[in-house]
Short mmCIF file of C-alpha atoms in Angstrom, two decimals:
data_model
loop_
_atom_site.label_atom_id
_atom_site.label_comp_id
_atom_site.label_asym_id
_atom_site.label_seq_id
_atom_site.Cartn_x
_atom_site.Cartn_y
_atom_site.Cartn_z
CA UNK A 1 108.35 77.42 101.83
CA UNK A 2 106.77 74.30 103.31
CA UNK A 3 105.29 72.68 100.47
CA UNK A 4 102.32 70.45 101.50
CA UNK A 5 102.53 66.79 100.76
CA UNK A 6 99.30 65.58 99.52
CA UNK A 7 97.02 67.91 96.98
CA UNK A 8 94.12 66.79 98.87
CA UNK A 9 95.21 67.80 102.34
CA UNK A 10 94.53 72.05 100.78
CA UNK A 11 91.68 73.76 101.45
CA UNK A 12 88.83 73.03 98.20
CA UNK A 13 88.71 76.51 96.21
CA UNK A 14 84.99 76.39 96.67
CA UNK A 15 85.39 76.85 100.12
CA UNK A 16 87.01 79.82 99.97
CA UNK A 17 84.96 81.51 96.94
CA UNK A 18 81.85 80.21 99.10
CA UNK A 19 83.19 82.25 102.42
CA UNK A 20 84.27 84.83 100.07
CA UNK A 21 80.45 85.18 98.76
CA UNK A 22 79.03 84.88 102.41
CA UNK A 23 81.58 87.79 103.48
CA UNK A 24 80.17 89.82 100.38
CA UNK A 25 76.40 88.87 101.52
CA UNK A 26 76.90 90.59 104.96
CA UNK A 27 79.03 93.75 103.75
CA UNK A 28 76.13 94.48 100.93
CA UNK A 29 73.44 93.89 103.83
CA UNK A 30 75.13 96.34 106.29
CA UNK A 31 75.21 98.79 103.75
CA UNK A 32 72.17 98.30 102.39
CA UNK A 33 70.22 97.78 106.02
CA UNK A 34 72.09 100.95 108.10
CA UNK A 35 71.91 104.13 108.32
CA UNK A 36 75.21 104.75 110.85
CA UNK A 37 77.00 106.33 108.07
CA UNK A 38 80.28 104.59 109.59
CA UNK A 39 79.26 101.47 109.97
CA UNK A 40 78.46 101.30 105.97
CA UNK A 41 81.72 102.34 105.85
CA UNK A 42 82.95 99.54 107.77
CA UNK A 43 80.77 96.95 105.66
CA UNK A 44 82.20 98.67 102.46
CA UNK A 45 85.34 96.86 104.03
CA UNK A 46 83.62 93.82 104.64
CA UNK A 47 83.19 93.53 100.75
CA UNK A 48 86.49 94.81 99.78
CA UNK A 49 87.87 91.45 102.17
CA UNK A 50 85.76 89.31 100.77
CA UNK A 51 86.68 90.35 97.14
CA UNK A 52 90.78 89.59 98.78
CA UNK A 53 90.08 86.42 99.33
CA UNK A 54 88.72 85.45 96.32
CA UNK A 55 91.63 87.01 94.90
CA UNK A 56 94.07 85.17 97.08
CA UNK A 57 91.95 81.77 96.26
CA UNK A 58 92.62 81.72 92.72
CA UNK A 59 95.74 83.04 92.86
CA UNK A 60 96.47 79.69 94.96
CA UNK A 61 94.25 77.21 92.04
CA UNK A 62 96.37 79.37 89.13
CA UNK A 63 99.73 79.48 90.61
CA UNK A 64 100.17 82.79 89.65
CA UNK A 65 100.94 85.36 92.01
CA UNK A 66 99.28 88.45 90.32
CA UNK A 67 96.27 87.68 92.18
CA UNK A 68 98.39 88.58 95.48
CA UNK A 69 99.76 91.43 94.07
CA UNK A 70 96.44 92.41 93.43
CA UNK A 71 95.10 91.99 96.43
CA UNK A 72 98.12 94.65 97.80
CA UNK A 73 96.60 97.24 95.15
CA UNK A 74 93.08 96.14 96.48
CA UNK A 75 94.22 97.14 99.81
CA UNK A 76 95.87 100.32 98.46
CA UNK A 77 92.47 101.06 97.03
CA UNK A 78 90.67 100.53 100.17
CA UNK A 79 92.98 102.86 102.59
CA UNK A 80 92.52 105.76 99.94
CA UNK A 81 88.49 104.86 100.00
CA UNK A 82 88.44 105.07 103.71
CA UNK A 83 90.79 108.13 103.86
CA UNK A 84 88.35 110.01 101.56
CA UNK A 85 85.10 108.74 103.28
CA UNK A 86 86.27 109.78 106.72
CA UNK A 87 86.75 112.65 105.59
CA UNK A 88 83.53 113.50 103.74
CA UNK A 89 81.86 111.94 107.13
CA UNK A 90 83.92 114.31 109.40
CA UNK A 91 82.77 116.94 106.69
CA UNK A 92 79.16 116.01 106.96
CA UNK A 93 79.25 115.90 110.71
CA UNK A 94 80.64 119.21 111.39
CA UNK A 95 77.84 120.80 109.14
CA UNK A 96 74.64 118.16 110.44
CA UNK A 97 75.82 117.09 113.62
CA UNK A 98 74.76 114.26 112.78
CA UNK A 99 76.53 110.76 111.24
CA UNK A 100 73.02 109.72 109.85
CA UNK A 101 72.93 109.43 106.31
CA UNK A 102 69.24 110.04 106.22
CA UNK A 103 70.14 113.66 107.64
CA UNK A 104 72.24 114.19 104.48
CA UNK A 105 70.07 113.43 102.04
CA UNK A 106 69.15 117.10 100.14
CA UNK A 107 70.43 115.44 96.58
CA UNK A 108 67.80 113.38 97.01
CA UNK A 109 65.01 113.61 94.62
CA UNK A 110 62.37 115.16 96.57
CA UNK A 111 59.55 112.83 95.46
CA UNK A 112 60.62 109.86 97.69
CA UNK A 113 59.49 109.52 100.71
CA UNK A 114 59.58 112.48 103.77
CA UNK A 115 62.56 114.89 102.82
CA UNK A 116 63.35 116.77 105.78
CA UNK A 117 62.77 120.31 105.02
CA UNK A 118 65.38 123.15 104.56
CA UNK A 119 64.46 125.98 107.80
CA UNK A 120 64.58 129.05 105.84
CA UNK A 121 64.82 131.99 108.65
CA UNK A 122 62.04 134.79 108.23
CA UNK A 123 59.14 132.46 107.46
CA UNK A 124 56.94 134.08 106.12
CA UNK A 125 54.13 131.85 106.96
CA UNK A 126 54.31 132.60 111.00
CA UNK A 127 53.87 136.39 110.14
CA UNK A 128 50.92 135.80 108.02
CA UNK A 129 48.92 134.01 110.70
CA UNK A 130 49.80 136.30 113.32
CA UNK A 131 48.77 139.12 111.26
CA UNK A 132 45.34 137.31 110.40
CA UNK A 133 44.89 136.57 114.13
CA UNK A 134 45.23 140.07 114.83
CA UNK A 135 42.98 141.07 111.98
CA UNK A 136 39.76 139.19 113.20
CA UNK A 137 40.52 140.72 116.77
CA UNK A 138 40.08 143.85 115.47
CA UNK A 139 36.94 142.95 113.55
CA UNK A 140 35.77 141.35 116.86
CA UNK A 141 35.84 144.97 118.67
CA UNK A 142 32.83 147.39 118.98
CA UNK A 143 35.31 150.42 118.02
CA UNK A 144 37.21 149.87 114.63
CA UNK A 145 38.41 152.97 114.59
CA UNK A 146 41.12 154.18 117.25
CA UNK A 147 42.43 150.04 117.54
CA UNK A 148 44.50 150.06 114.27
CA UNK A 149 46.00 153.19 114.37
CA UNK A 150 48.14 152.15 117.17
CA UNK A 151 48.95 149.03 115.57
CA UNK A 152 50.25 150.31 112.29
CA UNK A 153 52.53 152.87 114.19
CA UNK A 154 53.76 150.00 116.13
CA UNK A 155 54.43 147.90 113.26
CA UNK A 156 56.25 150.94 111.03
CA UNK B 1 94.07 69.82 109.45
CA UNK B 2 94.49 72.32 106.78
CA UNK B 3 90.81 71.98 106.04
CA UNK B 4 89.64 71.84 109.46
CA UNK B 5 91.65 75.38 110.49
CA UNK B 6 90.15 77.12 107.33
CA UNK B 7 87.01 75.93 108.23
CA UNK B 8 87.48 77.41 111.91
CA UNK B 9 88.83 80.27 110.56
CA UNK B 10 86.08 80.76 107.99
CA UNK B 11 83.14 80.41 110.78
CA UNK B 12 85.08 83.17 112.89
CA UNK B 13 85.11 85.59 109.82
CA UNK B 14 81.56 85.38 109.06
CA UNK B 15 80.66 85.72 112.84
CA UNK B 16 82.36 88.54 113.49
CA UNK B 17 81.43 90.20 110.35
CA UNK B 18 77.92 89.37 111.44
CA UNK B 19 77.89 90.60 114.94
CA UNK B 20 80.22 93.19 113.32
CA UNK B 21 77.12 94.84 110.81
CA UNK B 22 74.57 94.30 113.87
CA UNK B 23 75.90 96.07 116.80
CA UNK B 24 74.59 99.25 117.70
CA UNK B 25 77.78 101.33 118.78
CA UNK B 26 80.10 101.59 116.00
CA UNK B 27 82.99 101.29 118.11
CA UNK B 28 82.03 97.88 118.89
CA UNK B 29 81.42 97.18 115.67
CA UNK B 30 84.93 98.02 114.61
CA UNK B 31 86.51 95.87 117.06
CA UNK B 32 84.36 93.12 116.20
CA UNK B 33 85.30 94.26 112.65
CA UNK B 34 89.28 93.54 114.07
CA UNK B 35 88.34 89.94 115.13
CA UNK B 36 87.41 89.52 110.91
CA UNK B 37 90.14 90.90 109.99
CA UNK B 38 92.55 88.42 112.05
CA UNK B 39 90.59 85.22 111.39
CA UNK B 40 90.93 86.40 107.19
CA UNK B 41 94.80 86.73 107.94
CA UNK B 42 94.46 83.16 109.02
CA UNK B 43 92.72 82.28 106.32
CA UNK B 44 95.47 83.64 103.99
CA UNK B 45 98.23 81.32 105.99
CA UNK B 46 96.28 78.33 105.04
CA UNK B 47 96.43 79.38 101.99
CA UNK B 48 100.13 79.90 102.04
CA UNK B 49 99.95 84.08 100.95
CA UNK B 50 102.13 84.79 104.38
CA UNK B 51 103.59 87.92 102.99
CA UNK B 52 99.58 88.74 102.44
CA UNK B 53 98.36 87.76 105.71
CA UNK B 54 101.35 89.84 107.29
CA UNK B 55 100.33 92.87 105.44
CA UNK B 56 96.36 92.31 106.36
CA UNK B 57 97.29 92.68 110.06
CA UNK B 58 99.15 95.80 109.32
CA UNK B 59 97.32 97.42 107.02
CA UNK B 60 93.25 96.50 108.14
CA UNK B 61 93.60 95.55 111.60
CA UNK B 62 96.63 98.12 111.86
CA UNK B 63 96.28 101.55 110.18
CA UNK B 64 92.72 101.06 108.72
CA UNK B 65 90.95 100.17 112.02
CA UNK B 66 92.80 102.84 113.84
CA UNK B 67 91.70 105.03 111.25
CA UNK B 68 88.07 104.03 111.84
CA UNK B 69 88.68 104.37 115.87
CA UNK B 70 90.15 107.71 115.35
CA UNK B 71 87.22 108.94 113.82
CA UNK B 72 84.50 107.66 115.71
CA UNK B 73 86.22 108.55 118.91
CA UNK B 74 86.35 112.07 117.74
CA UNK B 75 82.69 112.43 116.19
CA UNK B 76 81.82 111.18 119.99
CA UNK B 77 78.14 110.28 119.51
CA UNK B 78 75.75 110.57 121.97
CA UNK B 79 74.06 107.76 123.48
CA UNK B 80 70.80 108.79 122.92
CA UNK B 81 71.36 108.90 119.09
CA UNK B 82 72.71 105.51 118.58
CA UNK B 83 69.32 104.53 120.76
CA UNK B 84 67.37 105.17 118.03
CA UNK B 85 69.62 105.16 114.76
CA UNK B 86 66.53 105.46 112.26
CA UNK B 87 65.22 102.85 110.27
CA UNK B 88 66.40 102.36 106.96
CA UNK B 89 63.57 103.33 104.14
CA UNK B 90 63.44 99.91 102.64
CA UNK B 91 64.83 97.04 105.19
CA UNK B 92 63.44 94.18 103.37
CA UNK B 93 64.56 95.57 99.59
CA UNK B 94 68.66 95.17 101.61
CA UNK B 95 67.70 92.20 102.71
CA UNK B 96 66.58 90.96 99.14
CA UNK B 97 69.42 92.14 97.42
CA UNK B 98 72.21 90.37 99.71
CA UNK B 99 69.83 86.72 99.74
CA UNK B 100 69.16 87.63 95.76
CA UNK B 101 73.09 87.99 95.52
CA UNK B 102 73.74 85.20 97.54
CA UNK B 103 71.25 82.72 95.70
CA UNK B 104 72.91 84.17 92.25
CA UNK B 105 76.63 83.81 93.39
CA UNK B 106 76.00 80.13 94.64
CA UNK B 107 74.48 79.01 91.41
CA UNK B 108 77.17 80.44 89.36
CA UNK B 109 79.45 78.69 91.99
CA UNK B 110 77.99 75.23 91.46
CA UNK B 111 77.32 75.48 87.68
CA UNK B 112 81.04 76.12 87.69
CA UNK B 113 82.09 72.89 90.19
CA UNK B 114 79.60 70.71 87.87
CA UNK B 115 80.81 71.76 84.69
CA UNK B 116 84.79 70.91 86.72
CA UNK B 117 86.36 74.56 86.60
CA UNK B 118 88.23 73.70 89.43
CA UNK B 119 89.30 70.51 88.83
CA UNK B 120 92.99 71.12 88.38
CA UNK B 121 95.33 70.54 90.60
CA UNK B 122 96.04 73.06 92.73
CA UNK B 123 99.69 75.01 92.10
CA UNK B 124 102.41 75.42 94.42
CA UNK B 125 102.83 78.53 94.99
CA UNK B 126 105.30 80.84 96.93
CA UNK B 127 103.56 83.52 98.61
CA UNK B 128 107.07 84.70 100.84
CA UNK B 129 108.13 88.24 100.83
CA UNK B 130 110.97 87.64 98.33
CA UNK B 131 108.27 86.03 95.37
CA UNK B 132 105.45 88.86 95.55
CA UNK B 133 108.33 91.55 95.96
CA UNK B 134 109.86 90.05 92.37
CA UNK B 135 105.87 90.31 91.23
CA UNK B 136 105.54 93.62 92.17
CA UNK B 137 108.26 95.14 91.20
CA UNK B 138 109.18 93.61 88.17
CA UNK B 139 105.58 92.68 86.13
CA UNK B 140 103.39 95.47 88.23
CA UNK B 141 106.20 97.87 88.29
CA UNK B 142 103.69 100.35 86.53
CA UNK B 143 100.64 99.59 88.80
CA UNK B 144 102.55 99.59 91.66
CA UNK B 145 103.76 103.48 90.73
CA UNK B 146 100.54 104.78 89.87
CA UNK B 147 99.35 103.53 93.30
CA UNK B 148 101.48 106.12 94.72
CA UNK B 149 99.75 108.57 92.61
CA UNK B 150 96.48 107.33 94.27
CA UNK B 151 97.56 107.73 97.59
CA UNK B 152 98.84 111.17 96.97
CA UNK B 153 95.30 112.04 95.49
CA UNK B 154 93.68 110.68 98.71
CA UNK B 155 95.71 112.27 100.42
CA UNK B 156 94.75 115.35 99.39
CA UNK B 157 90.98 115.23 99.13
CA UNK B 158 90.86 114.30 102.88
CA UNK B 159 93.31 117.55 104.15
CA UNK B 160 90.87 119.59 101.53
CA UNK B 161 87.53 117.69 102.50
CA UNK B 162 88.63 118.26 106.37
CA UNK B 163 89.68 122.05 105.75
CA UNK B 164 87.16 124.57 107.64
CA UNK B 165 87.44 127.02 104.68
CA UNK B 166 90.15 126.96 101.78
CA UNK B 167 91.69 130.72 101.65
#
């Protein structure tokens, strides 16, 4: 252990919360600014550094070495986070396609903003026009009478 | 000297964690993501935590980041989505909250150097392998076990999360 010879020659604690809060500035802005579901990811470890430096900081001003062995369970922490969120992303991508958060957003409340819709198969909306269509066709003919007979057999 | 390499070391960790949240292709955002990880490490030598700074390496810029690389090499993106990744909802409202935290966190930062928090002297401290293994293992012994039961847990939610269908 090389033990430094003046107090003053170590780095100023405010340095390192100060780069610690900067670090914390840019992880909460990735999250909070993209939508590359993996790349929040990566910013959530952005913070989680930040937060182990602090840690390490004060354990340095204090003397006491919890802080370090904190910073071991902090890293414990973030290994099971990413684990987990790899997972769930791998999950997500396998049903979506997709590693957009926006394109897994149905627990959403459906108030905000443009939800992208559910595709229900059989609309029954599609049916309805074609039928209407078909309908004023008819109506459009001089004969009414022999033109819907066909149809209906078609359509039983 | 001490100051000046944290200093360097600082600059290079919020650069790269910078260019790491703005690049388009998250691979090259991890790597960039790498470069933070090593300047931190360097960071934690000045501030004497070697046993720290040796397990940063091998944990983040070892198992973590190969993690990350793992996964991203086997989503494989196309090209033409990271073109156009979406905008977020609300850009300004993230950038507001990290200058709002920012503002916040440095006023706390210089109430606390004005009303002399940190005027003490600073400790000396043993960060070697020996000191934190005595820490661990002796006060944190508890902590230190139920970590393993937090691993295990993770471990499990990502072979269920990953599972096609559980039968």
């Amino acid at each position: 252990m090389i033990a430094l010879p003046l107090a003053s020659l170590t780095v100023p604690i405010e340095w390192v919360i100060g780069l610690g809060f900067i670090l914390f500035a840019i992880g909460l802005l990735g999250v909070a600014c993209r939508r590359n579901i993996l790349i929040m990811l990566l910013s959530v470890e952005i913070m989680l550094n930040a937060a182990n430096l602090v840690l390490v900081g004060f354990s340095r001003l204090h003397g006491d070495l919890s802080g370090q062995v904190f910073v071991f369970f902090s890293m414990t922490v973030a290994a099971a986070e990413v684990a987990v969120g790899l997972a769930i992303v791998i999950a997500v991508y396998r049903l979506r396609r997709s590693a957009n958060v926006d394109d897994a957003s149905d627990l959403r409340e459906a108030d905000y903003g443009d939800v992208p819709e559910l595709k229900l198969e059989g609309e029954p909306k599609h049916h309805h026009d074609d039928d209407h269509g078909h309908d004023d066709h008819d109506h459009g003919d001089a004969e009414p009478d022999p033109a819907p007979e066909p149809a209906a057999t078609g359509g039983a | 000297m001490t100051q000046a390499l944290f200093l360097i070391f600082g600059a290079t960790a919020i650069a790269s964690a910078l260019t790491a949240v703005t690049r388009q292709n998250p691979v090259a955002s991890a790597i960039w993501l790498v470069v933070m990880f090593f300047s931190l490490a360097g960071g934690y030598v000045v501030l004497e935590a070697y046993f720290v700074a040796a397990v940063q390496i091998l944990v983040y810029a070892g198992a973590i980041m190969v993690l990350f690389l793992f996964v991203i090499m086997l989503l494989d993106l196309r090209s033409e989505y990271l073109e156009h990744e979406g905008k977020p909802k609300l850009p300004v409202l993230g950038v507001f909250a990290s200058v709002l935290f920012l503002v916040v966190a440095g006023i706390a930062l210089f109430q606390a150097i004005d009303a002399g928090t940190f005027s003490g002297t600073v400790a000396d401290l043993d960060g070697s392998a020996g000191a934190i293994g005595g820490a661990i293992f002796g006060k944190w012994l508890l902590a230190f076990e139920v970590t393993s039961i937090l691993l295990l847990g993770a471990i499990l939610g990502a072979v269920i999360l990953t599972k096609r269908r559980l039968t």
